[in-house]
GROMACS .gro file of C-alpha atoms in nm:
model
  371
    1MET     CA    1   0.021   0.025  -0.018
    2SER     CA    2   0.044   0.381  -0.090
    3GLU     CA    3   0.198   0.610   0.219
    4ALA     CA    4  -0.115   0.809   0.268
    5ALA     CA    5  -0.307   0.433   0.212
    6SER     CA    6  -0.136   0.282   0.527
    7GLY     CA    7   0.093   0.631   0.720
    8VAL     CA    8   0.009   0.877   0.951
    9VAL     CA    9   0.026   1.233   0.915
   10VAL     CA   10   0.109   1.519   1.167
   11GLY     CA   11  -0.101   1.775   1.255
   12VAL     CA   12   0.042   2.086   1.427
   13ASP     CA   13  -0.054   2.401   1.611
   14SER     CA   14   0.197   2.687   1.721
   15GLY     CA   15   0.053   2.961   1.963
   16GLY     CA   16   0.057   3.266   2.183
   17SER     CA   17  -0.065   2.944   2.433
   18GLY     CA   18   0.214   2.625   2.340
   19LEU     CA   19   0.154   2.345   2.095
   20ARG     CA   20  -0.093   2.081   2.005
   21ILE     CA   21   0.041   1.855   1.800
   22ALA     CA   22  -0.195   1.511   1.653
   23LEU     CA   23  -0.058   1.165   1.487
   24ALA     CA   24  -0.347   1.103   1.259
   25ASP     CA   25  -0.437   0.813   1.043
   26ALA     CA   26  -0.362   0.915   0.679
   27ALA     CA   27  -0.622   0.795   0.480
   28THR     CA   28  -0.912   0.926   0.718
   29GLY     CA   29  -0.746   1.164   0.878
   30ALA     CA   30  -0.914   1.045   1.214
   31VAL     CA   31  -0.723   1.198   1.522
   32LEU     CA   32  -0.545   0.863   1.624
   33GLU     CA   33  -0.372   1.037   2.024
   34THR     CA   34  -0.254   1.439   2.096
   35VAL     CA   35  -0.039   1.592   2.276
   36VAL     CA   36  -0.013   1.903   2.502
   37SER     CA   37   0.316   2.145   2.568
   38ARG     CA   38   0.205   2.464   2.750
   39GLU     CA   39   0.560   2.589   2.638
   40PRO     CA   40   0.477   2.874   2.365
   41VAL     CA   41   0.866   2.834   2.083
   42ARG     CA   42   1.020   3.141   2.157
   43THR     CA   43   1.095   3.406   1.899
   44GLY     CA   44   1.427   3.542   1.834
   45PRO     CA   45   1.596   3.767   1.623
   46GLY     CA   46   1.553   3.460   1.300
   47GLY     CA   47   1.173   3.522   1.383
   48ILE     CA   48   1.041   3.163   1.533
   49SER     CA   49   1.320   2.907   1.651
   50ALA     CA   50   1.313   2.647   1.500
   51ALA     CA   51   1.547   2.438   1.719
   52HIS     CA   52   1.328   2.543   2.033
   53PHE     CA   53   0.979   2.433   1.792
   54LEU     CA   54   1.216   2.090   1.722
   55GLU     CA   55   1.284   2.045   2.047
   56GLN     CA   56   0.917   2.004   2.189
   57VAL     CA   57   0.753   1.886   1.852
   58LEU     CA   58   1.078   1.533   1.725
   59PRO     CA   59   1.012   1.363   2.094
   60ALA     CA   60   0.584   1.428   2.098
   61VAL     CA   61   0.553   1.245   1.801
   62ALA     CA   62   0.785   0.937   1.884
   63ALA     CA   63   0.645   0.962   2.137
   64LEU     CA   64   0.311   0.926   1.989
   65ARG     CA   65   0.421   0.702   1.674
   66ARG     CA   66   0.539   0.402   1.911
   67PRO     CA   67   0.259   0.226   1.927
   68ASP     CA   68   0.233   0.214   1.524
   69GLY     CA   69   0.591   0.303   1.456
   70ALA     CA   70   0.586   0.122   1.197
   71ARG     CA   71   0.372   0.295   1.010
   72PRO     CA   72   0.494   0.598   0.763
   73VAL     CA   73   0.469   0.948   0.823
   74ALA     CA   74   0.306   1.066   0.477
   75ALA     CA   75   0.281   1.423   0.588
   76VAL     CA   76   0.360   1.710   0.810
   77ALA     CA   77   0.127   2.015   0.830
   78VAL     CA   78   0.240   2.304   1.129
   79GLY     CA   79   0.023   2.615   1.168
   80ALA     CA   80   0.196   2.908   1.394
   81ALA     CA   81   0.118   3.240   1.466
   82GLY     CA   82   0.316   3.448   1.350
   83MET     CA   83   0.426   3.289   1.010
   84ALA     CA   84   0.381   3.494   0.783
   85THR     CA   85   0.643   3.760   0.966
   86LEU     CA   86   0.793   3.548   1.173
   87GLY     CA   87   0.843   3.211   0.988
   88ASP     CA   88   1.126   3.215   0.733
   89GLU     CA   89   1.316   2.987   0.983
   90LEU     CA   90   1.053   2.727   1.046
   91ARG     CA   91   1.061   2.774   0.639
   92ALA     CA   92   1.459   2.715   0.545
   93GLU     CA   93   1.509   2.442   0.824
   94LEU     CA   94   1.167   2.223   0.870
   95PRO     CA   95   1.124   2.033   0.608
   96GLY     CA   96   1.524   1.903   0.608
   97ALA     CA   97   1.483   1.822   1.024
   98PHE     CA   98   1.147   1.631   0.926
   99ALA     CA   99   1.277   1.442   0.639
  100ASP     CA  100   1.584   1.316   0.858
  101ALA     CA  101   1.359   1.272   1.171
  102TRP     CA  102   1.085   1.051   0.979
  103GLY     CA  103   1.145   1.068   0.603
  104VAL     CA  104   0.845   1.262   0.518
  105ARG     CA  105   0.871   1.483   0.194
  106ARG     CA  106   0.577   1.604   0.250
  107LEU     CA  107   0.547   1.971   0.446
  108ALA     CA  108   0.318   2.226   0.497
  109LEU     CA  109   0.360   2.558   0.661
  110ALA     CA  110   0.037   2.785   0.690
  111ALA     CA  111  -0.065   3.068   0.859
  112ASP     CA  112  -0.301   2.976   1.210
  113ALA     CA  113  -0.512   3.147   1.021
  114VAL     CA  114  -0.499   2.935   0.748
  115THR     CA  115  -0.564   2.644   0.957
  116ALA     CA  116  -0.800   2.749   1.105
  117TYR     CA  117  -0.980   2.778   0.769
  118ALA     CA  118  -0.948   2.450   0.688
  119GLY     CA  119  -1.046   2.322   1.027
  120ALA     CA  120  -1.423   2.519   1.054
  121LEU     CA  121  -1.472   2.487   0.683
  122GLY     CA  122  -1.208   2.248   0.488
  123GLN     CA  123  -1.148   2.257   0.149
  124ARG     CA  124  -1.466   2.455   0.066
  125PRO     CA  125  -1.475   2.851  -0.073
  126GLY     CA  126  -1.611   3.069   0.181
  127VAL     CA  127  -1.433   3.300   0.477
  128VAL     CA  128  -1.374   3.214   0.804
  129VAL     CA  129  -1.368   3.497   1.108
  130ALA     CA  130  -1.136   3.443   1.388
  131GLY     CA  131  -1.206   3.577   1.684
  132GLY     CA  132  -1.030   3.658   2.017
  133THR     CA  133  -0.820   3.940   2.095
  134GLY     CA  134  -0.718   4.038   1.765
  135LEU     CA  135  -0.967   3.941   1.480
  136ILE     CA  136  -0.893   3.839   1.111
  137ALA     CA  137  -1.116   3.709   0.828
  138LEU     CA  138  -0.952   3.489   0.565
  139GLY     CA  139  -1.168   3.407   0.250
  140THR     CA  140  -1.103   3.174  -0.075
  141ASP     CA  141  -1.242   3.101  -0.381
  142LEU     CA  142  -1.020   2.799  -0.425
  143THR     CA  143  -0.816   3.008  -0.629
  144SER     CA  144  -0.627   3.291  -0.415
  145TRP     CA  145  -0.695   3.412  -0.049
  146ARG     CA  146  -0.809   3.711   0.112
  147ARG     CA  147  -0.784   3.869   0.366
  148ALA     CA  148  -0.951   4.119   0.568
  149ASP     CA  149  -0.763   4.325   0.900
  150GLY     CA  150  -0.563   4.137   1.182
  151TRP     CA  151  -0.351   4.434   1.196
  152GLY     CA  152  -0.359   4.438   1.542
  153HIS     CA  153  -0.524   4.618   1.793
  154LEU     CA  154  -0.323   4.998   1.642
  155LEU     CA  155  -0.374   4.999   1.367
  156GLY     CA  156  -0.676   4.700   1.343
  157ASP     CA  157  -0.842   4.421   1.499
  158CYS     CA  158  -1.128   4.586   1.421
  159GLY     CA  159  -1.459   4.445   1.657
  160SER     CA  160  -1.218   4.211   1.858
  161GLY     CA  161  -1.224   4.136   2.203
  162ALA     CA  162  -0.887   4.444   2.206
  163TRP     CA  163  -1.136   4.629   2.046
  164ILE     CA  164  -1.408   4.604   2.259
  165GLY     CA  165  -1.235   4.620   2.587
  166ARG     CA  166  -1.052   4.945   2.482
  167ALA     CA  167  -1.404   5.077   2.372
  168GLY     CA  168  -1.564   4.992   2.776
  169LEU     CA  169  -1.310   5.187   2.968
  170GLU     CA  170  -1.314   5.474   2.693
  171ALA     CA  171  -1.689   5.464   2.785
  172ALA     CA  172  -1.633   5.401   3.153
  173MET     CA  173  -1.386   5.713   3.117
  174ARG     CA  174  -1.642   5.912   2.957
  175ALA     CA  175  -1.839   5.862   3.288
  176HIS     CA  176  -1.556   6.000   3.513
  177ASP     CA  177  -1.479   6.295   3.323
  178GLY     CA  178  -1.880   6.403   3.302
  179ARG     CA  179  -1.845   6.364   2.912
  180ARG     CA  180  -2.191   6.245   2.653
  181GLY     CA  181  -2.135   5.884   2.528
  182GLY     CA  182  -1.995   5.806   2.942
  183SER     CA  183  -2.164   5.472   3.096
  184ALA     CA  184  -2.200   5.431   3.448
  185ALA     CA  185  -2.203   5.050   3.448
  186LEU     CA  186  -1.942   5.024   3.307
  187LEU     CA  187  -1.707   5.284   3.484
  188ALA     CA  188  -1.813   5.084   3.825
  189ARG     CA  189  -1.693   4.748   3.620
  190ALA     CA  190  -1.363   4.895   3.557
  191GLU     CA  191  -1.289   5.015   3.876
  192LYS     CA  192  -1.406   4.746   4.028
  193LEU     CA  193  -1.150   4.539   3.817
  194PHE     CA  194  -0.856   4.801   3.821
  195GLY     CA  195  -0.896   5.024   4.125
  196PRO     CA  196  -0.969   5.458   4.037
  197ALA     CA  197  -1.045   5.507   3.720
  198SER     CA  198  -0.849   5.766   3.728
  199GLY     CA  199  -0.542   5.520   3.796
  200LEU     CA  200  -0.587   5.316   3.472
  201PRO     CA  201  -0.361   5.487   3.248
  202GLY     CA  202  -0.063   5.444   3.540
  203VAL     CA  203  -0.211   5.078   3.579
  204LEU     CA  204  -0.210   5.017   3.169
  205TYR     CA  205   0.054   5.222   2.926
  206PRO     CA  206   0.321   5.034   3.090
  207ARG     CA  207   0.185   4.706   3.014
  208THR     CA  208   0.333   4.487   2.757
  209ASP     CA  209   0.076   4.234   2.721
  210ARG     CA  210  -0.170   4.561   2.620
  211PRO     CA  211  -0.393   4.398   2.422
  212ALA     CA  212  -0.456   4.152   2.684
  213VAL     CA  213  -0.576   4.327   2.892
  214LEU     CA  214  -0.849   4.581   2.695
  215ALA     CA  215  -0.947   4.183   2.563
  216SER     CA  216  -1.009   4.115   2.970
  217PHE     CA  217  -1.245   4.400   3.011
  218ALA     CA  218  -1.480   4.234   2.667
  219PRO     CA  219  -1.665   4.023   2.895
  220GLU     CA  220  -1.759   4.380   3.161
  221VAL     CA  221  -1.937   4.480   2.842
  222ALA     CA  222  -2.096   4.225   2.728
  223HIS     CA  223  -2.241   4.153   3.130
  224CYS     CA  224  -2.355   4.535   3.186
  225ALA     CA  225  -2.529   4.535   2.729
  226ALA     CA  226  -2.882   4.409   2.877
  227GLY     CA  227  -2.938   4.746   3.134
  228ASP     CA  228  -2.676   4.941   2.931
  229PRO     CA  229  -2.753   5.104   2.613
  230VAL     CA  230  -2.390   5.233   2.621
  231ALA     CA  231  -2.266   4.934   2.636
  232ALA     CA  232  -2.492   4.744   2.421
  233GLY     CA  233  -2.490   4.976   2.155
  234ILE     CA  234  -2.040   4.925   2.185
  235LEU     CA  235  -2.117   4.545   2.099
  236ALA     CA  236  -2.327   4.618   1.802
  237ARG     CA  237  -2.016   4.845   1.639
  238ALA     CA  238  -1.814   4.547   1.747
  239GLY     CA  239  -2.062   4.284   1.526
  240ALA     CA  240  -2.095   4.572   1.240
  241HIS     CA  241  -1.720   4.611   1.192
  242ILE     CA  242  -1.655   4.208   1.236
  243ALA     CA  243  -1.942   4.187   0.942
  244GLU     CA  244  -1.741   4.455   0.757
  245ALA     CA  245  -1.494   4.221   0.773
  246ALA     CA  246  -1.687   3.857   0.687
  247GLU     CA  247  -1.779   4.123   0.393
  248ALA     CA  248  -1.415   4.225   0.247
  249ALA     CA  249  -1.251   3.854   0.268
  250CYS     CA  250  -1.539   3.710   0.112
  251PRO     CA  251  -1.589   3.549  -0.215
  252ALA     CA  252  -1.769   3.661  -0.487
  253GLU     CA  253  -1.936   3.334  -0.543
  254PRO     CA  254  -2.305   3.254  -0.442
  255GLY     CA  255  -2.322   2.947  -0.237
  256ALA     CA  256  -2.006   3.033   0.032
  257GLN     CA  257  -1.949   2.923   0.371
  258VAL     CA  258  -1.952   3.218   0.653
  259ALA     CA  259  -1.756   3.028   0.997
  260LEU     CA  260  -1.666   3.246   1.254
  261THR     CA  261  -1.454   3.064   1.543
  262GLY     CA  262  -1.196   3.145   1.875
  263GLY     CA  263  -1.362   3.308   2.223
  264LEU     CA  264  -1.453   3.620   2.129
  265PHE     CA  265  -1.795   3.465   2.020
  266LYS     CA  266  -1.899   3.280   2.322
  267MET     CA  267  -1.965   3.655   2.478
  268GLY     CA  268  -2.339   3.529   2.452
  269GLU     CA  269  -2.591   3.767   2.191
  270SER     CA  270  -2.529   4.059   2.314
  271LEU     CA  271  -2.297   4.037   2.007
  272LEU     CA  272  -2.381   3.745   1.804
  273ALA     CA  273  -2.758   3.896   1.718
  274PRO     CA  274  -2.637   4.274   1.611
  275LEU     CA  275  -2.372   4.020   1.395
  276ARG     CA  276  -2.601   3.797   1.294
  277THR     CA  277  -2.731   4.110   1.120
  278ALA     CA  278  -2.478   4.227   0.954
  279LEU     CA  279  -2.350   3.942   0.833
  280ALA     CA  280  -2.737   3.956   0.648
  281GLU     CA  281  -2.693   4.263   0.493
  282LEU     CA  282  -2.346   4.238   0.375
  283VAL     CA  283  -2.387   3.902   0.265
  284PRO     CA  284  -2.699   3.768   0.207
  285ARG     CA  285  -2.530   3.539  -0.092
  286ALA     CA  286  -2.302   3.281   0.248
  287ARG     CA  287  -2.409   3.083   0.423
  288THR     CA  288  -2.323   3.115   0.860
  289VAL     CA  289  -2.213   2.788   0.961
  290GLU     CA  290  -2.089   2.663   1.216
  291PRO     CA  291  -1.656   2.572   1.208
  292ALA     CA  292  -1.641   2.214   1.192
  293GLY     CA  293  -1.330   2.138   1.443
  294ASP     CA  294  -1.010   2.379   1.566
  295PRO     CA  295  -0.668   2.500   1.333
  296LEU     CA  296  -0.524   2.159   1.486
  297ALA     CA  297  -0.755   2.019   1.302
  298GLY     CA  298  -0.752   2.203   1.004
  299ALA     CA  299  -0.341   2.118   1.054
  300VAL     CA  300  -0.498   1.764   1.030
  301THR     CA  301  -0.704   1.836   0.726
  302LEU     CA  302  -0.378   1.983   0.504
  303ALA     CA  303  -0.123   1.708   0.595
  304SER     CA  304  -0.458   1.448   0.595
  305ALA     CA  305  -0.506   1.638   0.152
  306LEU     CA  306  -0.123   1.681   0.125
  307ALA     CA  307  -0.047   1.336   0.113
  308ALA     CA  308  -0.426   1.182  -0.062
  309GLY     CA  309  -0.256   1.484  -0.342
  310THR     CA  310  -0.651   1.600  -0.307
  311LEU     CA  311  -0.531   1.926  -0.156
  312ARG     CA  312  -0.729   2.279  -0.263
  313LEU     CA  313  -0.648   2.547  -0.121
  314PRO     CA  314  -0.451   2.795  -0.314
  315GLU     CA  315  -0.100   2.791  -0.201
  316ASP     CA  316   0.070   3.114  -0.117
  317PRO     CA  317   0.388   3.266  -0.019
  318ALA     CA  318   0.287   3.440   0.262
  319LEU     CA  319   0.015   3.196   0.394
  320LEU     CA  320   0.058   2.897   0.276
  321ARG     CA  321   0.433   2.751   0.194
  322LEU     CA  322   0.362   2.371   0.011
  323PHE     CA  323   0.752   2.101   0.059
  324GLY     CA  324   0.789   1.824  -0.227
  325VAL     CA  325   0.550   1.646  -0.372
  326GLY     CA  326   0.216   1.811  -0.438
  327ALA     CA  327   0.349   2.160  -0.401
  328HIS     CA  328   0.305   2.345  -0.718
  329GLN     CA  329   0.383   2.749  -0.822
  330ALA     CA  330   0.251   2.951  -0.559
  331VAL     CA  331  -0.025   3.215  -0.639
  332PRO     CA  332  -0.047   3.551  -0.445
  333SER     CA  333  -0.356   3.663  -0.276
  334ALA     CA  334  -0.538   3.838  -0.399
  335GLN     CA  335  -0.554   4.090  -0.106
  336VAL     CA  336  -0.254   4.116   0.169
  337GLY     CA  337  -0.245   4.496   0.243
  338GLY     CA  338  -0.368   4.598  -0.084
  339GLY     CA  339  -0.676   4.742   0.012
  340ALA     CA  340  -1.048   4.651   0.010
  341PRO     CA  341  -1.232   4.604  -0.327
  342GLY     CA  342  -1.639   4.857  -0.300
  343ARG     CA  343  -1.935   4.655  -0.183
  344ASP     CA  344  -1.979   4.638  -0.530
  345GLU     CA  345  -1.735   4.565  -0.683
  346ALA     CA  346  -1.702   4.161  -0.816
  347ARG     CA  347  -1.453   3.970  -0.543
  348PRO     CA  348  -1.321   3.649  -0.701
  349GLY     CA  349  -0.237   1.780   2.812
  350ARG     CA  350  -0.205   1.437   2.602
  351GLY     CA  351  -0.495   1.165   2.582
  352ARG     CA  352  -0.610   0.920   2.359
  353LYS     CA  353  -0.843   0.917   2.113
  354GLY     CA  354  -0.951   1.252   2.085
  355ASN     CA  355  -1.057   1.500   1.868
  356GLY     CA  356  -0.776   1.735   1.860
  357MET     CA  357  -1.104   2.007   1.832
  358ASP     CA  358  -1.084   2.215   2.117
  359ALA     CA  359  -1.211   2.574   2.092
  360ALA     CA  360  -1.031   2.759   1.844
  361ALA     CA  361  -0.873   3.068   1.823
  362GLU     CA  362  -0.871   3.128   2.203
  363SER     CA  363  -0.861   3.481   2.327
  364GLY     CA  364  -0.447   3.552   2.286
  365HIS     CA  365  -0.414   3.316   2.021
  366THR     CA  366  -0.580   3.478   1.766
  367GLY     CA  367  -0.479   3.833   1.648
  368ALA     CA  368  -0.233   4.019   1.384
  369GLU     CA  369  -0.101   3.739   1.172
  370GLY     CA  370   0.057   3.869   0.886
  371ALA     CA  371   0.047   4.234   0.972
   0.00000   0.00000   0.00000
């Protein structure tokens, strides 16, 4: 039997909270076992450290393969936060390292937004909005990729947890000052969390993790939304921003699918209701669906398709690089920082038998990929 029929594949999801690794049957994509490391891969002058990545992945995969060690590794797919801008060292070293360790030649190196897409929608045309502390929308018509937002909390991530939290804290400070647009309810929640409002700049500005601190206030905005029109208005604007990102990245063809993935969308109806309304208005041609799986499931999907020669998602220099058999000419993204078209334009821990489908894009894992 061929490697694709008799072998296994490896999927890796690397982000700010650590590494998740899955071993799956190459023919079916069924996950056999998973392992989790809570140690994030370090970054250095060369970007994401290939040496630190391999220090964690190689022993973990060796342990996963021990019960089925005779089965060859047919393909590997790695999804990593920061792959687009910080992945040069991984792209230079991982193909040779995996070939030496496992004899595998088929490798996909992807931005975490791509594995989020593959986990949520598989290889169908559509758009996935991944929301947590940050927010990015990624869509494809299976010819090229379209990306919207994901530019970080200073330049974008509109509608994200950090955006909602910042807007809520601004409303709190307006109430503190007696300016219009303030919310006494949000001021009370802010002071309960952070102390006196006058001291908030000193609490927030020195922090190196400001996006996460801002996002920590987003649940407070949701908590107040039922009885506070200012908080409700913030979430309504967030829903509109999220829908605008989906519109910009969604392929023009009728029947495209929209999936929402990440911890942001666990905030409840105070965010989801205005978001559904905005999606119906801005992307009426698309159908909103529940995501099938998370970024680790997406890495397994990529690896299984690469092993079988059935990968349909387009290669892209920044978002999805293929190595070995099955690799093809990269097609540039339709939009990577080039601006969205107008609305009326046509737009082309470790457990046995785990399914690797934890909550996708946890807060802090989804953000400015490729920015």
